[in-house]
Structures are given as C-alpha cells and as structure tokens.
Tab-separated table of C-alpha atoms in Angstrom:
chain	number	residue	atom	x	y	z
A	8	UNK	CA	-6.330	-15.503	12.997
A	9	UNK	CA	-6.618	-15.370	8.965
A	10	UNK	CA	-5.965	-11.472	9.307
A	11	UNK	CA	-7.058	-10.047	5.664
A	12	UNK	CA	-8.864	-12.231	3.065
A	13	UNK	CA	-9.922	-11.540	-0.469
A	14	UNK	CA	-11.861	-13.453	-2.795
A	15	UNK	CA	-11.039	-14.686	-5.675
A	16	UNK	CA	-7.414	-14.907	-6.484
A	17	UNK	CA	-7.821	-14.684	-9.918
A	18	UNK	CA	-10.156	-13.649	-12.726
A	19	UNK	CA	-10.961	-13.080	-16.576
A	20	UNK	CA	-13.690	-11.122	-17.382
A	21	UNK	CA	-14.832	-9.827	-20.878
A	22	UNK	CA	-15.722	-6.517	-21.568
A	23	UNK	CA	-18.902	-4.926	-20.011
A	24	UNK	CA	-19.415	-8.059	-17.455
A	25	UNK	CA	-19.657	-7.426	-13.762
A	26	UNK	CA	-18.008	-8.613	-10.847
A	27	UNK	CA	-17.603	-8.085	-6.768
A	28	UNK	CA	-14.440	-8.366	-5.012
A	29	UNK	CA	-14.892	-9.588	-1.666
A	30	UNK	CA	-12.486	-8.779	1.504
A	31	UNK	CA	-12.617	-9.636	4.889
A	32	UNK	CA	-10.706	-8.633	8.180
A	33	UNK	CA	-10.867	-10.552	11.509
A	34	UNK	CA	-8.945	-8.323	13.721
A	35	UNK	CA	-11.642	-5.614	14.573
A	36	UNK	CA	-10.217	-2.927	12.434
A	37	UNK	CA	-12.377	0.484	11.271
A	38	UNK	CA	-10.858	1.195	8.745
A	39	UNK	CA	-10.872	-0.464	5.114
A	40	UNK	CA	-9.537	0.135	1.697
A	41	UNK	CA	-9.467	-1.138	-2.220
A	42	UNK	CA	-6.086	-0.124	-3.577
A	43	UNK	CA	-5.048	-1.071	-7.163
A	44	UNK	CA	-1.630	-1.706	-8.434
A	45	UNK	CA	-0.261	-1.146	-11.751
A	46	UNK	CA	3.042	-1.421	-13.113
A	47	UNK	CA	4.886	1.748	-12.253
A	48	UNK	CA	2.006	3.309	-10.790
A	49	UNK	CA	2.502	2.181	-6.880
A	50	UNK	CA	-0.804	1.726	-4.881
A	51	UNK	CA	-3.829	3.653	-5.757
A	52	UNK	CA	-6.558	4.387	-3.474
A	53	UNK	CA	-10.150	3.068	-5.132
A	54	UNK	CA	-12.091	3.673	-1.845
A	55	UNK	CA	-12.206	3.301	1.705
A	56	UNK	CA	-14.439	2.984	4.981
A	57	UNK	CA	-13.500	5.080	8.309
A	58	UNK	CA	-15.643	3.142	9.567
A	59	UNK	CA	-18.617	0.687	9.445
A	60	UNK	CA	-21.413	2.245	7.875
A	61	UNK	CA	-19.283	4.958	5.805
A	62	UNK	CA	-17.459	4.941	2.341
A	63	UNK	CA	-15.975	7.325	0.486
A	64	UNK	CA	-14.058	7.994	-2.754
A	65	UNK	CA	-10.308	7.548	-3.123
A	66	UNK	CA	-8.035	8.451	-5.850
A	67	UNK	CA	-9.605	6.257	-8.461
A	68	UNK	CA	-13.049	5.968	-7.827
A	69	UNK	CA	-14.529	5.770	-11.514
A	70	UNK	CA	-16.127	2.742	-12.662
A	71	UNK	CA	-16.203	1.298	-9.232
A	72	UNK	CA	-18.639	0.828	-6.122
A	73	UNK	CA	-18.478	-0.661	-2.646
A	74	UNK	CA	-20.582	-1.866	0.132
A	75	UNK	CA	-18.935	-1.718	4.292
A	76	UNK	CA	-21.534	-4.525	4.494
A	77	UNK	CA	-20.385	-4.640	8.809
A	78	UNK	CA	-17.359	-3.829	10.133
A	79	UNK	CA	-15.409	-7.035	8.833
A	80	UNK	CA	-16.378	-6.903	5.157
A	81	UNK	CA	-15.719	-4.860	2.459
A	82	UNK	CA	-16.695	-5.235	-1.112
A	83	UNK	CA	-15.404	-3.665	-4.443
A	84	UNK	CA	-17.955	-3.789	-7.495
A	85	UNK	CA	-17.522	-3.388	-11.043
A	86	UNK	CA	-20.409	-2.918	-13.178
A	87	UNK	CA	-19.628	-2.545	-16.460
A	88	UNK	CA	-15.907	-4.215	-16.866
A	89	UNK	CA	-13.354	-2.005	-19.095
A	90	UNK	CA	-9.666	-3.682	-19.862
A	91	UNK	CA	-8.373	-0.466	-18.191
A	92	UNK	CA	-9.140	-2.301	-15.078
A	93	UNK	CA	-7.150	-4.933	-15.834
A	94	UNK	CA	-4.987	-4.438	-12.173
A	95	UNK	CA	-4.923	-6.263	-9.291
A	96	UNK	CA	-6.613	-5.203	-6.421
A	97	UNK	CA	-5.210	-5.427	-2.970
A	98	UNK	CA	-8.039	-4.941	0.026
A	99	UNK	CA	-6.018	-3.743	3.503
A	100	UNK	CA	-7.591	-2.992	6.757
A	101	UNK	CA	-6.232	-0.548	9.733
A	102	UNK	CA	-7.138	0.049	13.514
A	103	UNK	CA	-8.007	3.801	13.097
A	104	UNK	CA	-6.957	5.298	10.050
A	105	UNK	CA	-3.203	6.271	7.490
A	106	UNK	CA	-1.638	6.770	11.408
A	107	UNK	CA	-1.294	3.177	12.000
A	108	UNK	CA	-0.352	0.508	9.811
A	109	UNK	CA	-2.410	-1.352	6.850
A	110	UNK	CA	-2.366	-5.149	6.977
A	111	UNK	CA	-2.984	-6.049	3.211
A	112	UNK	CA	-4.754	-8.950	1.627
A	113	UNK	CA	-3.277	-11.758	-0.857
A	114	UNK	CA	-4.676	-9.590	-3.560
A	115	UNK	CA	-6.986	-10.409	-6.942
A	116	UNK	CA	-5.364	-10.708	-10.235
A	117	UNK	CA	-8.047	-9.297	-12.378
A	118	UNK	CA	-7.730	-9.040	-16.527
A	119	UNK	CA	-10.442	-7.911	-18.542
A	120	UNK	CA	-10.630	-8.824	-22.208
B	19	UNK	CA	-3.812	16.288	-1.539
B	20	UNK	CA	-0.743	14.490	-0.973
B	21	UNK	CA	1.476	14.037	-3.862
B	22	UNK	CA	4.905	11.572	-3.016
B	23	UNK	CA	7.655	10.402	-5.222
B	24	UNK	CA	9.774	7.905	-4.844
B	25	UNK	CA	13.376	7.625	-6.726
B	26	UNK	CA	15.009	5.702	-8.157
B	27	UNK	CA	12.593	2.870	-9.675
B	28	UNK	CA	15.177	0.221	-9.886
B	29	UNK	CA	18.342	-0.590	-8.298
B	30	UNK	CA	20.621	-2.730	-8.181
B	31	UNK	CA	23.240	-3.622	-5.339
B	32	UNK	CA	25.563	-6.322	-4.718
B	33	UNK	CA	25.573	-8.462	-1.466
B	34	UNK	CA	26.660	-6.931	1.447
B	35	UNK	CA	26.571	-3.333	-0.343
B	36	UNK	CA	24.179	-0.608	0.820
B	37	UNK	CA	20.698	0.320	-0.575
B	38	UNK	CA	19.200	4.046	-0.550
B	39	UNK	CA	15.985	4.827	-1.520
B	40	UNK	CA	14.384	8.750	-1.472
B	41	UNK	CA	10.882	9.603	-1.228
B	42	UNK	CA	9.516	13.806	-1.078
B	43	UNK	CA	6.367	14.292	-0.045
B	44	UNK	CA	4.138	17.679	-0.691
B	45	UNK	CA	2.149	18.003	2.286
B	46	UNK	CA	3.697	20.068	5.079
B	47	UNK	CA	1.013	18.566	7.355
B	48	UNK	CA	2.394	14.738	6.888
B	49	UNK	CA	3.336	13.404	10.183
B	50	UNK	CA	3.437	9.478	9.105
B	51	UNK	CA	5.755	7.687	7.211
B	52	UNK	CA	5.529	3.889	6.655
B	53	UNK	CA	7.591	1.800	4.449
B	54	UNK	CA	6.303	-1.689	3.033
B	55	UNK	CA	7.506	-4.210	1.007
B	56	UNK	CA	6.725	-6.311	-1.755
B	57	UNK	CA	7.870	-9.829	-2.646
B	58	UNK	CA	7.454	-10.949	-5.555
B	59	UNK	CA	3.715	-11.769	-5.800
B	60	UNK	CA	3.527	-11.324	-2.226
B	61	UNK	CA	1.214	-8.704	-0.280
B	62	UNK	CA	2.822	-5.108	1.008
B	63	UNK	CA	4.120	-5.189	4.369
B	64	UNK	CA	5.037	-3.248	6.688
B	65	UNK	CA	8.733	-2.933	7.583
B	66	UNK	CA	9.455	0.154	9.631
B	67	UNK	CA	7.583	3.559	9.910
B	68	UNK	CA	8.740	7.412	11.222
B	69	UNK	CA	6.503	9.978	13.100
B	70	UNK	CA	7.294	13.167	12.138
B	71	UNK	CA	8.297	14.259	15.881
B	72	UNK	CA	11.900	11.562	15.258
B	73	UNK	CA	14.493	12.653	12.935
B	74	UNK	CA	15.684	9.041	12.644
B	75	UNK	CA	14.715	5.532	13.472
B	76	UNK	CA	16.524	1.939	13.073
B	77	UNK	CA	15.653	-1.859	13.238
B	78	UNK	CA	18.798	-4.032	13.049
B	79	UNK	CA	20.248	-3.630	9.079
B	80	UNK	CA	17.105	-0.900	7.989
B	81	UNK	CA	16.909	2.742	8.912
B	82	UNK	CA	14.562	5.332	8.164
B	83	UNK	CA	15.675	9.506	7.946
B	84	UNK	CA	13.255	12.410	7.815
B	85	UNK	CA	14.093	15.622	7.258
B	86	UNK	CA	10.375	17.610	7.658
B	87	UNK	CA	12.157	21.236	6.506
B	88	UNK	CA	13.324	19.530	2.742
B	89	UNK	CA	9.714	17.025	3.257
B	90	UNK	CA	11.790	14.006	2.306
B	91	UNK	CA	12.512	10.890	3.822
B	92	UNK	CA	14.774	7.952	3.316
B	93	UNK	CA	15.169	4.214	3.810
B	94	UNK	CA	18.724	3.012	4.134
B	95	UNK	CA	19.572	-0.785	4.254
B	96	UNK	CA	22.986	-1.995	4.915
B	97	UNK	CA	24.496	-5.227	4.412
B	98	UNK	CA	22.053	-5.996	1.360
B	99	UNK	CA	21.349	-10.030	1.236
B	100	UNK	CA	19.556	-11.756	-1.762
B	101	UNK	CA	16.342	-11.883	0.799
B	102	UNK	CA	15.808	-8.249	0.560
B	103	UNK	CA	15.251	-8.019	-3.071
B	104	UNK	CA	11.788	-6.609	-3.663
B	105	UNK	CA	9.373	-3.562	-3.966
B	106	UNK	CA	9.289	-1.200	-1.736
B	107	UNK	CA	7.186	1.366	-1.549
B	108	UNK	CA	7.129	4.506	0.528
B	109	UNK	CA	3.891	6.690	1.773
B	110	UNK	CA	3.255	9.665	3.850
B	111	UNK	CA	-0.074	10.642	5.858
B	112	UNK	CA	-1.202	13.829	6.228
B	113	UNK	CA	-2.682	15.086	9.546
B	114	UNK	CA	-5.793	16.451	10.070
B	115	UNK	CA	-9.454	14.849	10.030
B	116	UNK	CA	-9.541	11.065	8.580
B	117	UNK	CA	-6.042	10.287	7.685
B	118	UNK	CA	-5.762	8.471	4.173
B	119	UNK	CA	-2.343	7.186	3.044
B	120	UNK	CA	-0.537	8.147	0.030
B	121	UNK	CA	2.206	5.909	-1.536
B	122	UNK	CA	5.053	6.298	-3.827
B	123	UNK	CA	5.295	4.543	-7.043
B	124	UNK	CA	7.768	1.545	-5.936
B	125	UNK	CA	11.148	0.617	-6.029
B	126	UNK	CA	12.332	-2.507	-7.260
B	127	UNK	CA	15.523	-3.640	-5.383
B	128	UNK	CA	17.741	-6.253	-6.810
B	129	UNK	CA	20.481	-7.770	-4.518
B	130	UNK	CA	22.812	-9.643	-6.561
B	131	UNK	CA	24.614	-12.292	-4.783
C-alpha cells in the first residue's frame, strides 16, 4: 500500500518550458488536490477533483491545468513555466471531501530559471 | 471563502515546556478542523482534528480547543520533546456542498533540548 505518489522529486526548468506533475493514490479515494507551498504562505489550493471525471479551480489556478485521468491519477500541467512557480507542489488525496482527512504525497521540488 | 490565520509563525520552547498555537477562522459555517504537521522536508500529516459539535479533544501530550462563538481554535502540546519540532499548520472546512480545505500559513516549532 504506497498510499500517495508523485513524480518527479525534483526539477529545473527554464523559463517558458513545460512540464506535468504526476500523482497517484491507491486507496480508492474521490477526492484529489495540487497544493503549493511557499515560504510563509502555508498550503495553497491549485486545483482539485470531487471526483473522477470533475476538476475545478482552487485558490491559485493561473498558469496551471490538470487532467483526473481515472480515479487514481491526477496530473498538474504547466505550459508555459514562469520562476513565480518556483514552489513545491504537494498532491493529497481524501475519501469524500475537506470533512475527512488528506493523505499527502512526498511532494516535487520545482525551480524555474 | 474561508480566510484562516495562524499565530505566531515561530516559536520556540524548551523541553518539557508547553507549546500554544492559535488559528481564527472567518467562516461561521466551518465545522472541521484538522491539524498536520510538517517535518522537515517531510509531507503534512495529520495529527489530530475537531468537529465543530466538541468543544475539546485530546491524544496523549496534544489537545485541540474550539471555541465556534470567537471562530478560533487551538492546539496545545505539553511536555514539548526535540521530536515535535516542526510545521504545523492549521485548516478549517466550511460546510455546505463540496467541502474544500483551507489552511493557515504554518508555524514553525522549535523544541530546544
């Protein structure tokens, strides 16, 4: 039981390059989310899924997609890379939704140059 | 939506001293509150939580108080050891439809043996 895995751990991008976050749950939860952390800024919601088949926008959607590609995977896309999204990203996963609790991933350290 | 804040950022106890840390939340509707923390490059994880419908709740040397009428809530730990230095952050979730959680911007607890 790996509980919630994200891929990679870490990674440099330059400016304007794309990348996708991947995250994956094994313990049949509906609910997924893409937080980022920043120094002094706690965890921010990106996006989330209620539940396979649905996204929708969190606090800090800009410059950021996703995909519920089935209900254990969950992906985070940047397009066009900007060093304000230098952050690492934490994927989490719940059984319903904020009522129970969030089992976080390892997390991605992500700088952009 | 939701707005919480968590005080104070940093703090710093010695061993075997107790640890407060406050969190107000906006949201009369809120009727979760979970508290995770954060090791040093470590995931969040959960550590205790509070309905809104208990006043207070305990697990061995960490408590949790709510007070709904003020919309704050606490986390007390007593008998600090050098193991419970960390982040921890707090978060409320507001009732009504799909339930997102908010979280508070971290404290960072130093135990100093």
């Amino acid at each position: 039981n790996a509980g919630v895995t994200q891929t990679p751990k870490f990674q440099v991008l330059k400016t304007g390059q794309s990348m996708t976050l991947q995250c994956a749950q094994d313990m049949n939860h509906n609910s997924m989310y893409w937080y980022r952390q920043d120094p002094g800024m706690g965890l921010r919601l990106i996006y989330y899924s209620a539940s396979e088949g649905t996204t929708d926008k969190g606090e800090v959607p800009n410059g950021y997609n996703v995909s519920r590609l089935n209900k254990r995977e969950f992906s985070l896309r940047l397009e066009s890379a900007a060093p304000s999204q230098t952050s690492v990203y934490f994927c989490a996963s719940s059984e319903v939704d904020g009522r129970k609790e969030q089992f976080f991933g390892p997390g991605t350290r992500l700088t952009v140059l | 939506g939701e707005n919480v804040e968590q005080h104070p950022s940093t703090l710093s106890v010695q061993e075997g001293d107790s640890a407060v840390i406050k969190c107000t939340y906006s949201d009369s509707a809120s009727n979760y509150f979970p508290w995770y923390k954060q090791e040093l490059g470590k995931r969040p994880q959960l550590i205790i939580d509070i309905r809104s419908n208990v006043g207070e709740k305990k697990d061995q040397r960490i408590a949790v108080t709510l007070n709904k009428t003020a919309k704050h809530f606490s986390l007390h730990i007593t008998e600090t050891q050098p193991e419970d230095s960390a982040v921890y952050f707090c978060a409320a979730s507001a009732a009504g439809g799909y339930q997102k959680v908010t979280f508070g911007t971290g404290t960072k607890l130093q135990v100093i043996p």
